[in-house]
PDB file of C-alpha atoms and ligand atoms in Angstrom:
ATOM      1  CA  MET A   1     131.149 220.565-153.974  1.00 56.00           C
ATOM      2  CA  ILE A   2     130.311 216.866-153.737  1.00 58.00           C
ATOM      3  CA  LYS A   3     126.784 217.653-154.926  1.00 58.00           C
ATOM      4  CA  ARG A   4     128.201 219.470-157.963  1.00 61.00           C
ATOM      5  CA  ILE A   5     130.476 216.519-158.823  1.00 57.00           C
ATOM      6  CA  CYS A   6     127.503 214.158-158.519  1.00 53.00           C
ATOM      7  CA  LEU A   7     125.411 216.350-160.842  1.00 56.00           C
ATOM      8  CA  CYS A   8     128.241 216.439-163.393  1.00 54.00           C
ATOM      9  CA  ALA A   9     128.535 212.650-163.246  1.00 59.00           C
ATOM     10  CA  VAL A  10     124.786 212.268-163.804  1.00 54.00           C
ATOM     11  CA  ALA A  11     124.916 214.693-166.779  1.00 55.00           C
ATOM     12  CA  LEU A  12     127.873 212.812-168.267  1.00 54.00           C
ATOM     13  CA  LEU A  13     126.097 209.487-167.849  1.00 54.00           C
ATOM     14  CA  ALA A  14     122.931 210.869-169.482  1.00 51.00           C
ATOM     15  CA  CYS A  15     125.058 212.129-172.350  1.00 46.00           C
ATOM     16  CA  MET A  16     126.700 208.700-172.769  1.00 51.00           C
ATOM     17  CA  ILE A  17     123.316 206.970-172.752  1.00 49.00           C
ATOM     18  CA  ASP A  18     122.099 209.452-175.369  1.00 46.00           C
ATOM     19  CA  VAL A  19     125.112 208.698-177.606  1.00 48.00           C
ATOM     20  CA  GLN A  20     124.406 204.978-177.287  1.00 53.00           C
ATOM     21  CA  ALA A  21     120.752 205.563-178.162  1.00 63.00           C
ATOM     22  CA  GLN A  22     121.412 206.824-181.711  1.00 90.00           C
ATOM     23  CA  THR A  23     120.156 204.093-184.041  1.00 98.00           C
ATOM     24  CA  GLN A  24     122.365 203.273-187.021  1.00 98.00           C
ATOM     25  CA  VAL A  25     121.815 201.219-190.168  1.00 98.00           C
ATOM     26  CA  ILE A  26     123.328 197.910-191.281  1.00 98.00           C
ATOM     27  CA  ALA A  27     122.765 196.619-194.815  1.00 98.00           C
ATOM     28  CA  HIS A  28     121.585 193.003-194.696  1.00 98.00           C
ATOM     29  CA  ARG A  29     123.841 190.919-197.008  1.00 98.00           C
ATOM     30  CA  GLY A  30     125.242 194.244-198.243  1.00 98.00           C
ATOM     31  CA  PHE A  31     123.278 196.805-200.263  1.00 98.00           C
ATOM     32  CA  TRP A  32     121.983 194.434-202.915  1.00 98.00           C
ATOM     33  CA  LYS A  33     118.657 195.975-203.981  1.00 96.00           C
ATOM     34  CA  THR A  34     120.399 198.281-206.412  1.00 95.00           C
ATOM     35  CA  GLU A  35     121.653 197.990-209.981  1.00 95.00           C
ATOM     36  CA  GLY A  36     124.626 195.717-210.599  1.00 96.00           C
ATOM     37  CA  SER A  37     124.547 194.308-207.081  1.00 97.00           C
ATOM     38  CA  ALA A  38     123.776 190.875-205.617  1.00 97.00           C
ATOM     39  CA  GLN A  39     123.405 189.508-202.093  1.00 97.00           C
ATOM     40  CA  ASN A  40     126.747 188.926-200.375  1.00 97.00           C
ATOM     41  CA  SER A  41     128.703 190.246-203.344  1.00 98.00           C
ATOM     42  CA  ILE A  42     131.683 192.583-203.062  1.00 98.00           C
ATOM     43  CA  THR A  43     129.648 195.111-205.061  1.00 98.00           C
ATOM     44  CA  ALA A  44     126.963 194.986-202.330  1.00 98.00           C
ATOM     45  CA  LEU A  45     129.632 195.780-199.732  1.00 98.00           C
ATOM     46  CA  GLU A  46     130.972 198.692-201.794  1.00 98.00           C
ATOM     47  CA  LYS A  47     127.436 200.039-202.412  1.00 98.00           C
ATOM     48  CA  ALA A  48     126.730 199.895-198.662  1.00 98.00           C
ATOM     49  CA  ALA A  49     129.901 201.884-197.985  1.00 98.00           C
ATOM     50  CA  GLU A  50     128.997 204.451-200.680  1.00 97.00           C
ATOM     51  CA  THR A  51     125.641 204.873-198.937  1.00 97.00           C
ATOM     52  CA  LYS A  52     127.480 205.788-195.718  1.00 97.00           C
ATOM     53  CA  LEU A  53     125.897 203.217-193.447  1.00 98.00           C
ATOM     54  CA  TYR A  54     127.228 202.002-190.110  1.00 98.00           C
ATOM     55  CA  GLY A  55     127.768 198.452-191.327  1.00 98.00           C
ATOM     56  CA  SER A  56     127.426 195.871-194.045  1.00 98.00           C
ATOM     57  CA  GLU A  57     126.438 192.353-193.044  1.00 98.00           C
ATOM     58  CA  PHE A  58     127.572 189.160-194.814  1.00 98.00           C
ATOM     59  CA  ASP A  59     127.512 185.402-194.241  1.00 98.00           C
ATOM     60  CA  VAL A  60     130.476 183.052-194.003  1.00 98.00           C
ATOM     61  CA  GLN A  61     130.351 179.325-194.800  1.00 97.00           C
ATOM     62  CA  VAL A  62     133.092 176.736-195.043  1.00 97.00           C
ATOM     63  CA  THR A  63     133.681 174.346-197.943  1.00 97.00           C
ATOM     64  CA  LEU A  64     134.517 170.651-197.565  1.00 96.00           C
ATOM     65  CA  ASP A  65     138.234 171.445-197.808  1.00 97.00           C
ATOM     66  CA  GLY A  66     138.112 174.242-195.224  1.00 96.00           C
ATOM     67  CA  LYS A  67     137.968 177.303-197.504  1.00 98.00           C
ATOM     68  CA  LEU A  68     136.006 180.186-195.990  1.00 98.00           C
ATOM     69  CA  ILE A  69     133.614 181.722-198.494  1.00 98.00           C
ATOM     70  CA  VAL A  70     130.875 184.378-198.416  1.00 98.00           C
ATOM     71  CA  ASN A  71     127.372 183.048-199.132  1.00 97.00           C
ATOM     72  CA  HIS A  72     124.056 182.971-197.302  1.00 96.00           C
ATOM     73  CA  ASP A  73     122.557 179.588-198.112  1.00 94.00           C
ATOM     74  CA  ALA A  74     124.063 176.240-197.195  1.00 95.00           C
ATOM     75  CA  LYS A  75     123.681 175.412-200.906  1.00 94.00           C
ATOM     76  CA  PHE A  76     125.203 177.386-203.743  1.00 93.00           C
ATOM     77  CA  GLN A  77     123.610 176.767-207.132  1.00 91.00           C
ATOM     78  CA  GLY A  78     122.833 173.118-206.375  1.00 93.00           C
ATOM     79  CA  PHE A  79     126.011 172.297-204.432  1.00 95.00           C
ATOM     80  CA  VAL A  80     125.984 171.750-200.671  1.00 96.00           C
ATOM     81  CA  ILE A  81     128.876 174.049-199.697  1.00 96.00           C
ATOM     82  CA  ALA A  82     129.980 172.015-196.655  1.00 96.00           C
ATOM     83  CA  GLU A  83     130.219 168.883-198.841  1.00 96.00           C
ATOM     84  CA  THR A  84     131.885 170.432-201.881  1.00 97.00           C
ATOM     85  CA  PRO A  85     135.531 171.350-202.426  1.00 97.00           C
ATOM     86  CA  PHE A  86     136.237 174.986-203.265  1.00 97.00           C
ATOM     87  CA  SER A  87     137.686 174.053-206.675  1.00 96.00           C
ATOM     88  CA  LYS A  88     134.162 173.102-207.822  1.00 95.00           C
ATOM     89  CA  LEU A  89     132.484 176.236-206.426  1.00 95.00           C
ATOM     90  CA  LYS A  90     134.936 178.875-207.542  1.00 93.00           C
ATOM     91  CA  LYS A  91     133.916 178.612-211.201  1.00 90.00           C
ATOM     92  CA  ILE A  92     130.277 179.480-210.491  1.00 91.00           C
ATOM     93  CA  LYS A  93     129.231 183.121-210.706  1.00 94.00           C
ATOM     94  CA  LEU A  94     126.871 185.206-208.590  1.00 96.00           C
ATOM     95  CA  SER A  95     123.773 186.704-210.243  1.00 95.00           C
ATOM     96  CA  ASN A  96     125.642 189.964-210.971  1.00 97.00           C
ATOM     97  CA  GLY A  97     128.490 188.130-212.722  1.00 97.00           C
ATOM     98  CA  GLU A  98     130.964 188.288-209.819  1.00 97.00           C
ATOM     99  CA  LYS A  99     132.866 185.241-208.693  1.00 95.00           C
ATOM    100  CA  LEU A 100     131.824 183.624-205.409  1.00 95.00           C
ATOM    101  CA  PRO A 101     133.905 185.691-202.934  1.00 97.00           C
ATOM    102  CA  THR A 102     136.352 184.044-200.575  1.00 98.00           C
ATOM    103  CA  LEU A 103     136.354 185.567-197.095  1.00 98.00           C
ATOM    104  CA  LYS A 104     139.945 186.679-197.586  1.00 98.00           C
ATOM    105  CA  LYS A 105     139.111 188.601-200.759  1.00 98.00           C
ATOM    106  CA  TYR A 106     135.986 190.060-199.176  1.00 98.00           C
ATOM    107  CA  LEU A 107     137.862 191.328-196.116  1.00 98.00           C
ATOM    108  CA  LYS A 108     140.658 192.718-198.280  1.00 98.00           C
ATOM    109  CA  LYS A 109     138.095 194.811-200.184  1.00 98.00           C
ATOM    110  CA  GLY A 110     136.321 195.672-196.941  1.00 98.00           C
ATOM    111  CA  LYS A 111     139.493 197.043-195.419  1.00 98.00           C
ATOM    112  CA  LYS A 112     139.496 199.784-198.059  1.00 98.00           C
ATOM    113  CA  GLN A 113     135.928 200.837-197.185  1.00 98.00           C
ATOM    114  CA  ASP A 114     134.821 203.136-194.383  1.00 98.00           C
ATOM    115  CA  ILE A 115     132.183 200.789-192.962  1.00 98.00           C
ATOM    116  CA  GLN A 116     131.897 198.172-190.210  1.00 98.00           C
ATOM    117  CA  LEU A 117     132.051 194.589-191.470  1.00 98.00           C
ATOM    118  CA  ILE A 118     129.305 192.580-189.769  1.00 98.00           C
ATOM    119  CA  LEU A 119     130.551 189.030-190.168  1.00 98.00           C
ATOM    120  CA  GLU A 120     128.004 186.256-189.625  1.00 98.00           C
ATOM    121  CA  ILE A 121     129.534 182.835-189.078  1.00 98.00           C
ATOM    122  CA  LYS A 122     127.004 180.267-190.244  1.00 98.00           C
ATOM    123  CA  SER A 123     126.234 177.263-188.068  1.00 97.00           C
ATOM    124  CA  HIS A 124     127.661 173.850-188.955  1.00 95.00           C
ATOM    125  CA  LYS A 125     126.380 170.458-187.807  1.00 93.00           C
ATOM    126  CA  SER A 126     129.810 169.605-186.347  1.00 96.00           C
ATOM    127  CA  LYS A 127     131.061 171.454-183.250  1.00 98.00           C
ATOM    128  CA  GLU A 128     134.603 170.645-184.301  1.00 98.00           C
ATOM    129  CA  VAL A 129     134.113 172.382-187.660  1.00 97.00           C
ATOM    130  CA  GLU A 130     132.416 175.373-185.977  1.00 98.00           C
ATOM    131  CA  ASP A 131     135.337 175.719-183.551  1.00 98.00           C
ATOM    132  CA  LYS A 132     137.822 175.617-186.415  1.00 98.00           C
ATOM    133  CA  MET A 133     135.792 178.153-188.427  1.00 98.00           C
ATOM    134  CA  ALA A 134     135.762 180.579-185.489  1.00 98.00           C
ATOM    135  CA  ALA A 135     139.504 180.115-184.870  1.00 98.00           C
ATOM    136  CA  ASP A 136     140.449 180.453-188.567  1.00 98.00           C
ATOM    137  CA  ILE A 137     138.274 183.549-189.027  1.00 98.00           C
ATOM    138  CA  VAL A 138     139.592 185.323-185.915  1.00 98.00           C
ATOM    139  CA  LYS A 139     143.143 184.527-187.008  1.00 98.00           C
ATOM    140  CA  MET A 140     142.513 185.939-190.494  1.00 98.00           C
ATOM    141  CA  VAL A 141     140.876 189.097-189.099  1.00 98.00           C
ATOM    142  CA  GLN A 142     143.794 189.665-186.703  1.00 98.00           C
ATOM    143  CA  LYS A 143     146.407 189.003-189.385  1.00 98.00           C
ATOM    144  CA  MET A 144     144.743 191.591-191.624  1.00 98.00           C
ATOM    145  CA  GLY A 145     144.551 194.139-188.789  1.00 98.00           C
ATOM    146  CA  LEU A 146     140.762 194.289-188.941  1.00 98.00           C
ATOM    147  CA  GLU A 147     139.989 193.704-185.252  1.00 98.00           C
ATOM    148  CA  LYS A 148     138.217 197.053-184.900  1.00 98.00           C
ATOM    149  CA  GLN A 149     136.354 196.944-188.217  1.00 98.00           C
ATOM    150  CA  VAL A 150     134.945 193.422-187.937  1.00 98.00           C
ATOM    151  CA  GLU A 151     131.993 192.631-185.653  1.00 98.00           C
ATOM    152  CA  TYR A 152     130.790 189.055-185.246  1.00 98.00           C
ATOM    153  CA  ILE A 153     127.284 187.597-185.242  1.00 98.00           C
ATOM    154  CA  ALA A 154     126.105 183.944-185.124  1.00 98.00           C
ATOM    155  CA  PHE A 155     123.012 181.834-184.472  1.00 98.00           C
ATOM    156  CA  SER A 156     125.184 179.130-182.938  1.00 98.00           C
ATOM    157  CA  LEU A 157     125.726 179.703-179.221  1.00 98.00           C
ATOM    158  CA  ASN A 158     128.820 177.524-179.501  1.00 98.00           C
ATOM    159  CA  ILE A 159     130.317 179.857-182.126  1.00 98.00           C
ATOM    160  CA  CYS A 160     129.546 182.921-179.963  1.00 98.00           C
ATOM    161  CA  GLU A 161     131.182 181.244-176.955  1.00 98.00           C
ATOM    162  CA  GLN A 162     134.264 180.348-179.009  1.00 98.00           C
ATOM    163  CA  LEU A 163     134.503 183.964-180.221  1.00 98.00           C
ATOM    164  CA  ALA A 164     134.184 185.276-176.662  1.00 98.00           C
ATOM    165  CA  LYS A 165     137.215 183.138-175.716  1.00 98.00           C
ATOM    166  CA  LEU A 166     139.247 183.859-178.861  1.00 98.00           C
ATOM    167  CA  THR A 167     138.594 187.590-179.202  1.00 98.00           C
ATOM    168  CA  PRO A 168     136.958 188.966-176.038  1.00 98.00           C
ATOM    169  CA  GLU A 169     137.530 192.597-177.053  1.00 98.00           C
ATOM    170  CA  SER A 170     135.426 192.194-180.223  1.00 98.00           C
ATOM    171  CA  GLU A 171     131.761 192.987-180.685  1.00 98.00           C
ATOM    172  CA  ILE A 172     129.993 189.600-180.582  1.00 98.00           C
ATOM    173  CA  ALA A 173     126.213 189.311-180.899  1.00 98.00           C
ATOM    174  CA  TYR A 174     123.988 186.248-180.650  1.00 98.00           C
ATOM    175  CA  LEU A 175     121.229 185.893-183.258  1.00 98.00           C
ATOM    176  CA  ASN A 176     118.970 183.084-182.125  1.00 98.00           C
ATOM    177  CA  GLY A 177     116.582 185.132-179.979  1.00 98.00           C
ATOM    178  CA  ASP A 178     116.074 182.617-177.182  1.00 98.00           C
ATOM    179  CA  ILE A 179     118.389 183.910-174.426  1.00 98.00           C
ATOM    180  CA  ALA A 180     118.031 186.997-172.224  1.00 98.00           C
ATOM    181  CA  PRO A 181     120.881 189.550-172.428  1.00 98.00           C
ATOM    182  CA  ALA A 182     122.078 188.958-168.839  1.00 98.00           C
ATOM    183  CA  GLU A 183     122.643 185.245-169.557  1.00 98.00           C
ATOM    184  CA  LEU A 184     124.703 186.058-172.652  1.00 98.00           C
ATOM    185  CA  LYS A 185     126.735 188.662-170.807  1.00 98.00           C
ATOM    186  CA  LYS A 186     127.812 185.971-168.318  1.00 98.00           C
ATOM    187  CA  LYS A 187     129.245 184.028-171.251  1.00 98.00           C
ATOM    188  CA  GLY A 188     131.233 187.027-172.487  1.00 98.00           C
ATOM    189  CA  ILE A 189     128.854 187.708-175.399  1.00 98.00           C
ATOM    190  CA  ASN A 190     128.339 191.470-175.570  1.00 98.00           C
ATOM    191  CA  GLY A 191     125.419 191.954-177.951  1.00 98.00           C
ATOM    192  CA  ILE A 192     122.010 190.704-179.013  1.00 98.00           C
ATOM    193  CA  ASP A 193     121.001 190.683-182.667  1.00 98.00           C
ATOM    194  CA  TYR A 194     117.412 189.479-182.577  1.00 98.00           C
ATOM    195  CA  ASN A 195     114.547 189.061-185.003  1.00 98.00           C
ATOM    196  CA  GLN A 196     112.011 191.891-184.935  1.00 98.00           C
ATOM    197  CA  LYS A 197     109.309 189.508-183.604  1.00 98.00           C
ATOM    198  CA  VAL A 198     111.538 188.533-180.667  1.00 98.00           C
ATOM    199  CA  LEU A 199     112.205 192.140-179.659  1.00 98.00           C
ATOM    200  CA  SER A 200     108.523 193.014-180.156  1.00 98.00           C
ATOM    201  CA  ASN A 201     107.689 190.259-177.643  1.00 98.00           C
ATOM    202  CA  HIS A 202     110.576 191.223-175.328  1.00 98.00           C
ATOM    203  CA  PRO A 203     110.934 195.005-175.507  1.00 98.00           C
ATOM    204  CA  GLU A 204     112.446 194.879-171.997  1.00 98.00           C
ATOM    205  CA  TRP A 205     115.520 193.145-173.447  1.00 98.00           C
ATOM    206  CA  VAL A 206     116.569 196.393-175.173  1.00 98.00           C
ATOM    207  CA  GLU A 207     116.815 198.210-171.850  1.00 97.00           C
ATOM    208  CA  GLU A 208     118.305 195.178-170.084  1.00 98.00           C
ATOM    209  CA  ALA A 209     121.044 194.901-172.724  1.00 98.00           C
ATOM    210  CA  HIS A 210     121.839 198.622-172.572  1.00 98.00           C
ATOM    211  CA  ARG A 211     121.987 198.567-168.789  1.00 98.00           C
ATOM    212  CA  LEU A 212     124.613 195.821-169.089  1.00 98.00           C
ATOM    213  CA  GLY A 213     126.598 197.806-171.666  1.00 98.00           C
ATOM    214  CA  MET A 214     125.562 195.472-174.496  1.00 98.00           C
ATOM    215  CA  LYS A 215     124.608 196.461-178.050  1.00 98.00           C
ATOM    216  CA  VAL A 216     121.182 195.749-179.569  1.00 98.00           C
ATOM    217  CA  ASN A 217     120.697 194.963-183.249  1.00 98.00           C
ATOM    218  CA  VAL A 218     117.380 193.931-184.865  1.00 98.00           C
ATOM    219  CA  TRP A 219     116.761 192.044-188.142  1.00 98.00           C
ATOM    220  CA  THR A 220     115.479 192.126-190.867  1.00 98.00           C
ATOM    221  CA  VAL A 221     113.386 195.274-190.703  1.00 98.00           C
ATOM    222  CA  ASN A 222     111.991 196.229-194.106  1.00 98.00           C
ATOM    223  CA  LYS A 223     108.666 197.903-193.259  1.00 98.00           C
ATOM    224  CA  GLU A 224     108.527 201.591-192.415  1.00 98.00           C
ATOM    225  CA  ASP A 225     106.269 201.237-189.353  1.00 98.00           C
ATOM    226  CA  MET A 226     108.649 198.678-187.847  1.00 98.00           C
ATOM    227  CA  MET A 227     111.692 200.839-188.645  1.00 98.00           C
ATOM    228  CA  LYS A 228     110.027 203.723-186.785  1.00 98.00           C
ATOM    229  CA  LYS A 229     109.109 201.460-183.877  1.00 98.00           C
ATOM    230  CA  PHE A 230     112.705 200.259-183.373  1.00 98.00           C
ATOM    231  CA  ILE A 231     114.142 203.763-183.771  1.00 98.00           C
ATOM    232  CA  ASP A 232     111.742 204.812-180.981  1.00 97.00           C
ATOM    233  CA  MET A 233     112.867 201.818-178.904  1.00 97.00           C
ATOM    234  CA  LYS A 234     116.422 203.144-179.296  1.00 97.00           C
ATOM    235  CA  VAL A 235     118.030 199.973-180.606  1.00 98.00           C
ATOM    236  CA  ASP A 236     121.648 200.540-181.631  1.00 98.00           C
ATOM    237  CA  TYR A 237     121.335 199.022-185.115  1.00 98.00           C
ATOM    238  CA  ILE A 238     118.621 198.152-187.590  1.00 98.00           C
ATOM    239  CA  THR A 239     119.607 195.482-190.097  1.00 98.00           C
ATOM    240  CA  THR A 240     117.607 195.918-193.288  1.00 98.00           C
ATOM    241  CA  ASP A 241     117.328 195.194-196.997  1.00 98.00           C
ATOM    242  CA  GLN A 242     116.093 198.808-197.356  1.00 98.00           C
ATOM    243  CA  PRO A 243     119.033 200.850-196.033  1.00 98.00           C
ATOM    244  CA  LEU A 244     118.146 204.101-197.807  1.00 98.00           C
ATOM    245  CA  GLU A 245     114.576 204.103-196.490  1.00 98.00           C
ATOM    246  CA  THR A 246     115.755 203.308-192.945  1.00 98.00           C
ATOM    247  CA  LYS A 247     118.410 206.008-193.029  1.00 97.00           C
ATOM    248  CA  ALA A 248     115.851 208.579-194.192  1.00 98.00           C
ATOM    249  CA  LEU A 249     113.793 207.958-191.039  1.00 98.00           C
ATOM    250  CA  LEU A 250     116.607 208.626-188.599  1.00 97.00           C
ATOM    251  CA  PRO A 251     116.332 211.819-186.561  1.00 92.00           C
TER     252      PRO A 251
HETATM  253 MG1   MG B 301     123.199 186.824-192.274  1.00 59.21          MG
END
């Protein structure tokens, strides 16, 4: 009897590991390599959702006056975002004609889509500002009831540590590639989201993370041979500018 229970437990565990092993696709800065889209635009988010991906990634910066906006670079059309009030930035358009999205507007649109929102909080030179960004973002996400749909990523270890304190139930992954999964786990950070070169040099981190119940994401994988390699390595997510091509390779 005991032997039978043990065998069932082993089978169940194998099944759970197998479920975890299914690689899924995240559109890097949304699905922007398609007509009418642009990086980090609301259109790119909607196109990613239409494509039925696991997630759509986007970047969050803060303006001088504390407004959270969605943009990748620290500069937006000549203005340093962190040193510019929102009133000056809001008039400038993205390359597809959309207005620069505020985080609030972006999340509001995201809530209507069936896709995970992979929210990258960009680093800031001031710890105080980073702490406030993390707190303001978590508060906004909770107020909008998006705790399950939003997953957090950041290069700043400080931001990841703040998130682990503020919202320990959330998916939080560290991007900077210089810390082993077990060390992050001790800090309450439950995922790694590492550059493809890092995971190529440390393939053992995929297994280590999974053993600890952590998720593994890899960026930014745009070449077919690398997509195949990471699917074979059983990472949880591939972040790519080529979501259709990646999806086509999945088993
Ligand atoms: Mg990003």
